[in-house]
XYZ file of N, CA, C and O in Angstrom:
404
model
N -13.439 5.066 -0.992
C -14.726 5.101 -1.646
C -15.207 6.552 -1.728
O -14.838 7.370 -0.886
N -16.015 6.875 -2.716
C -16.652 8.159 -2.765
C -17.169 8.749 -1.247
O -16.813 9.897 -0.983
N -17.727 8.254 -0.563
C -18.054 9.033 0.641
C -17.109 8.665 1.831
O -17.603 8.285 2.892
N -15.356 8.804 1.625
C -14.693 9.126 2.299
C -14.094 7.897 3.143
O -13.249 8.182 3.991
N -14.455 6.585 2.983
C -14.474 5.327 3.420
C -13.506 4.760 2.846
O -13.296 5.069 1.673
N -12.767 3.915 3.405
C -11.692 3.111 2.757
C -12.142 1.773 3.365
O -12.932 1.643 4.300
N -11.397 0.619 2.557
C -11.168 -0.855 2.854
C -9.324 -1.106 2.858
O -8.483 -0.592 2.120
N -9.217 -1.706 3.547
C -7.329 -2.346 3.605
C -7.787 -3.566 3.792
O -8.597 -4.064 4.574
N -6.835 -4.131 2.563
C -6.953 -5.550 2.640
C -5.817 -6.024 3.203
O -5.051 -5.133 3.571
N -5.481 -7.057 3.379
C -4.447 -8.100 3.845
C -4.958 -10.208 3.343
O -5.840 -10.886 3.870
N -4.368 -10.459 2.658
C -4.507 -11.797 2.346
C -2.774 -12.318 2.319
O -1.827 -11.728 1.798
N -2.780 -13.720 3.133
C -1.413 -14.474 2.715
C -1.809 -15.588 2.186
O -2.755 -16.179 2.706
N -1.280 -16.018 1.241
C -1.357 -17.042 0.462
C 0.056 -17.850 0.542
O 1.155 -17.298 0.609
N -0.153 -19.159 0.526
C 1.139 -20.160 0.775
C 0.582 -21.579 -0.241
O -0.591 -21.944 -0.164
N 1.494 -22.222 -1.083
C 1.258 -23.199 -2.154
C 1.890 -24.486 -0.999
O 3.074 -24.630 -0.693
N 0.867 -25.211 -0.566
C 1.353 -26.105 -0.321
C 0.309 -27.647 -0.079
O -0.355 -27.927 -1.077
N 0.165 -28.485 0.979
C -0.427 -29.538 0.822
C -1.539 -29.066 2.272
O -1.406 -28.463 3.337
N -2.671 -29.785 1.496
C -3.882 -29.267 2.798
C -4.386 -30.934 3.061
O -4.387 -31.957 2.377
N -4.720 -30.636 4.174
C -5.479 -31.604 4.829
C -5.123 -33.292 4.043
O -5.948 -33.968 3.427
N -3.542 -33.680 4.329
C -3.554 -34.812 3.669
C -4.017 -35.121 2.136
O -4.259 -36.301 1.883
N -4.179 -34.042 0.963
C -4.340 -34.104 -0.008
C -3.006 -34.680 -0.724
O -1.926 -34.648 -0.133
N -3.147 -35.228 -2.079
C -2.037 -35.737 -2.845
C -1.272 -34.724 -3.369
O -0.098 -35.079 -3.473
N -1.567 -33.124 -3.897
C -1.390 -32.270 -4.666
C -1.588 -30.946 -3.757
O -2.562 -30.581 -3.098
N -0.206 -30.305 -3.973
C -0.038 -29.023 -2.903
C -1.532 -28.630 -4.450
O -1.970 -29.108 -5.497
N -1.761 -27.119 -3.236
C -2.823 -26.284 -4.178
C -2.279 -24.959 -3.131
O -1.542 -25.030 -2.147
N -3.085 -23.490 -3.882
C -3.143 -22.273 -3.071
C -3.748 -22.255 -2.122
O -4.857 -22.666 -2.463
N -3.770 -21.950 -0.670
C -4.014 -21.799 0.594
C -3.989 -20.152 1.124
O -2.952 -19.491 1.070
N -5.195 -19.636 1.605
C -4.966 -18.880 2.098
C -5.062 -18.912 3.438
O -6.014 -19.231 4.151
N -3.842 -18.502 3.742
C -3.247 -18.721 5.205
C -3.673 -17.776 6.348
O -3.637 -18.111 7.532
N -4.118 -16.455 5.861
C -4.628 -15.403 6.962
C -5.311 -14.406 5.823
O -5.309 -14.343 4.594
N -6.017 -13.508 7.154
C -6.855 -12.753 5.807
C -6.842 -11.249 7.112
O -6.625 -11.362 8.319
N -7.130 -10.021 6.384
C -7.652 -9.428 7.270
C -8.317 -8.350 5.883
O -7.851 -8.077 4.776
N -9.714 -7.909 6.652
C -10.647 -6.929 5.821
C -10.955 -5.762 6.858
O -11.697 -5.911 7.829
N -10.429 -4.823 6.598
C -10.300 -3.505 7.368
C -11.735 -2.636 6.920
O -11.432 -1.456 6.749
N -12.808 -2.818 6.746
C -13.735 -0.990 6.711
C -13.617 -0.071 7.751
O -13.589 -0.182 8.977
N -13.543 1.018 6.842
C -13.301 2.098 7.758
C -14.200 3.189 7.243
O -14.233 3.220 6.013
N -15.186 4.396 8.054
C -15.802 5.301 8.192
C -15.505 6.497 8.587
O -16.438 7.056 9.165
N -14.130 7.360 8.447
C -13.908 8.355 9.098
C -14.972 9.317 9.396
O -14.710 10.017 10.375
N -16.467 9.629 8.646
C -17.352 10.539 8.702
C -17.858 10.061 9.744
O -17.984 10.810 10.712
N -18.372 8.406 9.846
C -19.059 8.563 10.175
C -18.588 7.678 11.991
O -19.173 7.239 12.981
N -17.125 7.863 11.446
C -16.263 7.684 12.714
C -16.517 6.155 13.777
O -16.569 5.983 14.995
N -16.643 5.142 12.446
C -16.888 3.702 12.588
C -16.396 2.913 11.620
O -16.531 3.176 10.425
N -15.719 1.770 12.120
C -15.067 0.674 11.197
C -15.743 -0.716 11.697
O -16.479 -0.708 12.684
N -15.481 -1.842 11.020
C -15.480 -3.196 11.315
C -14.042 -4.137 10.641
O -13.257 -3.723 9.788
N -14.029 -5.008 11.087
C -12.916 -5.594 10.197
C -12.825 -7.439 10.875
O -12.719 -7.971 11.981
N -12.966 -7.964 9.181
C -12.731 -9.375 9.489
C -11.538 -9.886 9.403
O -10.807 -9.597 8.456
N -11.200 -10.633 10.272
C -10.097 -11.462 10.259
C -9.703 -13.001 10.412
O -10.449 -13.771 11.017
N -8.603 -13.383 9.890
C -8.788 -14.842 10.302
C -7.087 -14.744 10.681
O -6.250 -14.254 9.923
N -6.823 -15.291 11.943
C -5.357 -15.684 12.563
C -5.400 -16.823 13.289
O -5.610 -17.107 14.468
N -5.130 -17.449 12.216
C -5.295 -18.737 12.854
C -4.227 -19.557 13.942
O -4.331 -20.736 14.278
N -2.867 -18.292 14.515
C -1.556 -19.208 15.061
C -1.759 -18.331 16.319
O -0.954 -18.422 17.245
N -3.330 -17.067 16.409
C -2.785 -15.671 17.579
C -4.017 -16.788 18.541
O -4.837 -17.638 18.194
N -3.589 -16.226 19.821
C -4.043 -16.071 20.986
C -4.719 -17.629 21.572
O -4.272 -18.750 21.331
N -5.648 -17.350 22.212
C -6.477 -18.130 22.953
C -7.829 -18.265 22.142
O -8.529 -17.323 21.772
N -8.075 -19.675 21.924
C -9.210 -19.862 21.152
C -10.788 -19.696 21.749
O -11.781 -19.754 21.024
N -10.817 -19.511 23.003
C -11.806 -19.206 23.954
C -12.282 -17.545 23.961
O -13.378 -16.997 24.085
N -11.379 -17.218 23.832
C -11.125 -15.242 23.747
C -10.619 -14.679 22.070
O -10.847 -13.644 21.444
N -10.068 -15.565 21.850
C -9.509 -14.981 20.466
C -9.333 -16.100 19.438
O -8.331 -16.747 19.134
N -11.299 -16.168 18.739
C -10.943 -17.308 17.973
C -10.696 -17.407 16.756
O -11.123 -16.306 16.407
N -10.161 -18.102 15.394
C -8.966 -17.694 14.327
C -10.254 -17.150 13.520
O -9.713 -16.136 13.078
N -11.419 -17.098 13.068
C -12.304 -15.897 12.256
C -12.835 -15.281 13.277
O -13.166 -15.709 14.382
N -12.891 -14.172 12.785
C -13.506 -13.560 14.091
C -13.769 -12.257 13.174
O -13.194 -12.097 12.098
N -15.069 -10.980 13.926
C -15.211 -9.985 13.406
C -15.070 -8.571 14.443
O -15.713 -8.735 15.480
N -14.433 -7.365 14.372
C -14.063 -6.597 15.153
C -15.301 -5.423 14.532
O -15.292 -4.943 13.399
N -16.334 -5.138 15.629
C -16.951 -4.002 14.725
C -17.032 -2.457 15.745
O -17.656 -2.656 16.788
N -16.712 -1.575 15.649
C -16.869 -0.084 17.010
C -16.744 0.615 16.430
O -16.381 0.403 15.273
N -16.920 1.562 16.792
C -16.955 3.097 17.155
C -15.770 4.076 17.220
O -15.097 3.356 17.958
N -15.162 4.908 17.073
C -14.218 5.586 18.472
C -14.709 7.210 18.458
O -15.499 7.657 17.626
N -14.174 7.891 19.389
C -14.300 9.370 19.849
C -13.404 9.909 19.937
O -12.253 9.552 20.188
N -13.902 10.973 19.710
C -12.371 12.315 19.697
C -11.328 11.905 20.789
O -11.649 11.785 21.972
N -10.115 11.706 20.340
C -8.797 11.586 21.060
C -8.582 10.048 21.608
O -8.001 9.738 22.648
N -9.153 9.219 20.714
C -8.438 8.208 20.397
C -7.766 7.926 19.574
O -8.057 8.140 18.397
N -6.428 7.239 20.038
C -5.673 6.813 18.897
C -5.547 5.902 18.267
O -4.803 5.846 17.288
N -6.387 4.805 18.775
C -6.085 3.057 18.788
C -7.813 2.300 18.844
O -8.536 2.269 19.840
N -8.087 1.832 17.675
C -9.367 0.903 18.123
C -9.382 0.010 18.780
O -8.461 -0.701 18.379
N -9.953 -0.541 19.743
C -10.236 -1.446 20.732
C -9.904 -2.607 19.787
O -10.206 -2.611 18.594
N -9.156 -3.740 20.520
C -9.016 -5.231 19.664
C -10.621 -6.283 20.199
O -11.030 -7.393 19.859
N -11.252 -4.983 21.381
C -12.445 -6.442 22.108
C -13.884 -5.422 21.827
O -13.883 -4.211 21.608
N -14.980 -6.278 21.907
C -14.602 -7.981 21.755
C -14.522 -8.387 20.347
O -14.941 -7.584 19.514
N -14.163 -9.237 20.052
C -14.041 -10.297 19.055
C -15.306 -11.059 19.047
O -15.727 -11.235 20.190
N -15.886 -11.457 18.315
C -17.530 -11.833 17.522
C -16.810 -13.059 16.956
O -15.842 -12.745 16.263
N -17.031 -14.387 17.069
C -17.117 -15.595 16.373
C -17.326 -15.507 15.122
O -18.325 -14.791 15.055
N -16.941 -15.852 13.809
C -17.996 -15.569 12.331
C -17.132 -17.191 11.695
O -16.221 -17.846 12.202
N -17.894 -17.386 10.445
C -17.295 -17.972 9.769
C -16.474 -17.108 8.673
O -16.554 -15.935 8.309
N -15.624 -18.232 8.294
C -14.691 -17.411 7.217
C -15.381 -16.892 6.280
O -16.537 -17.293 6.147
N -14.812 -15.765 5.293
C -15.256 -14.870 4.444
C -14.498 -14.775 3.640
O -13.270 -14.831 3.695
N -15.566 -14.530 2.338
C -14.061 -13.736 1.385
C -14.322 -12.265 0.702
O -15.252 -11.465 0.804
N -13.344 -12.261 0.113
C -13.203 -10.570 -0.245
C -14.595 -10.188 -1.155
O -15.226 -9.154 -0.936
N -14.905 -10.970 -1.994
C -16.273 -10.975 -2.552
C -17.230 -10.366 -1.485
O -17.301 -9.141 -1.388
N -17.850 -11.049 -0.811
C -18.598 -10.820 0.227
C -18.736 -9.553 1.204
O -19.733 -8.936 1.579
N -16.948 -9.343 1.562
C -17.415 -7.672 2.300
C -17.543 -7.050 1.243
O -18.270 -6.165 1.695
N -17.389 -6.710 -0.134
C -17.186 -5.930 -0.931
C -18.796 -5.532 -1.315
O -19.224 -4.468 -1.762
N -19.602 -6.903 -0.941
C -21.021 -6.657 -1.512
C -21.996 -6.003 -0.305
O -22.899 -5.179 -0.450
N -21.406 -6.790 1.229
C -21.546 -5.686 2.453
C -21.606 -4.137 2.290
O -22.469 -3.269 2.426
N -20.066 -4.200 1.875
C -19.968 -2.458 2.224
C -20.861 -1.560 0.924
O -21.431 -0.498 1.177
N -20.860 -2.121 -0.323
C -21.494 -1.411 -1.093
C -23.182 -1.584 -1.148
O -23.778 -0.791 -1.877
N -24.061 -2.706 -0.319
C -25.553 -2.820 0.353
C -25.834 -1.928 1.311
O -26.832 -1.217 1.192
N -24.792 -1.800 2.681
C -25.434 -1.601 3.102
C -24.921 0.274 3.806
O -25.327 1.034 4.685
N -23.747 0.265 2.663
C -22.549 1.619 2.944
C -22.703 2.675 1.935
O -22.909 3.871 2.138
N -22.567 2.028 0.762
C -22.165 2.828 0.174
C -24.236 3.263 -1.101
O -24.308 4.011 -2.076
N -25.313 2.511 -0.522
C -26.162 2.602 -1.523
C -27.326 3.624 -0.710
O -28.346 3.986 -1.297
């Protein structure tokens, strides 16, 4: 984005049958929405994994939002924030409300 910010997306999509329906349809199977702030040296990022971890600690939507400081290399994976699912629409109208205006 103009003030130095990026988004990485990640979506999997799989054609198949949901919830006992008659007719496979598109499914999206995982998602991940990366913002990132190098200026202002802060990201968030939504995700949905719905096959990782422990559902008590690591549940399948979830939102990652921090910080980091000089001489880190790695953003923290905790904590993890409960959310409902999202779609790409939605951070896109996030980051440009409340980021980029």
């Amino acid at each position: 984005f103009y003030n130095g910010s990026f988004l990485t997306i990640k979506e999997i999509f799989r054609y198949d049958y949901a919830n006992n329906e008659p007719k496979p349809r598109i499914i999206r199977s995982e998602f991940s929405y990366h913002y990132q702030s190098p200026p202002l040296r802060f990201f968030f990022r939504y995700d949905y994994h719905p096959e990782i971890g422990n559902l008590m600690t690591h549940p399948p939507y979830h939102l990652h939002v921090g910080c980091w400081h000089s001489g880190e290399e790695k953003f923290s994976g905790k904590p993890r924030f409960r959310v409902p699912g999202v779609m790409l629409e939605e951070v896109l109208e996030l980051i440009i409300r409340d980021f980029l205006t």
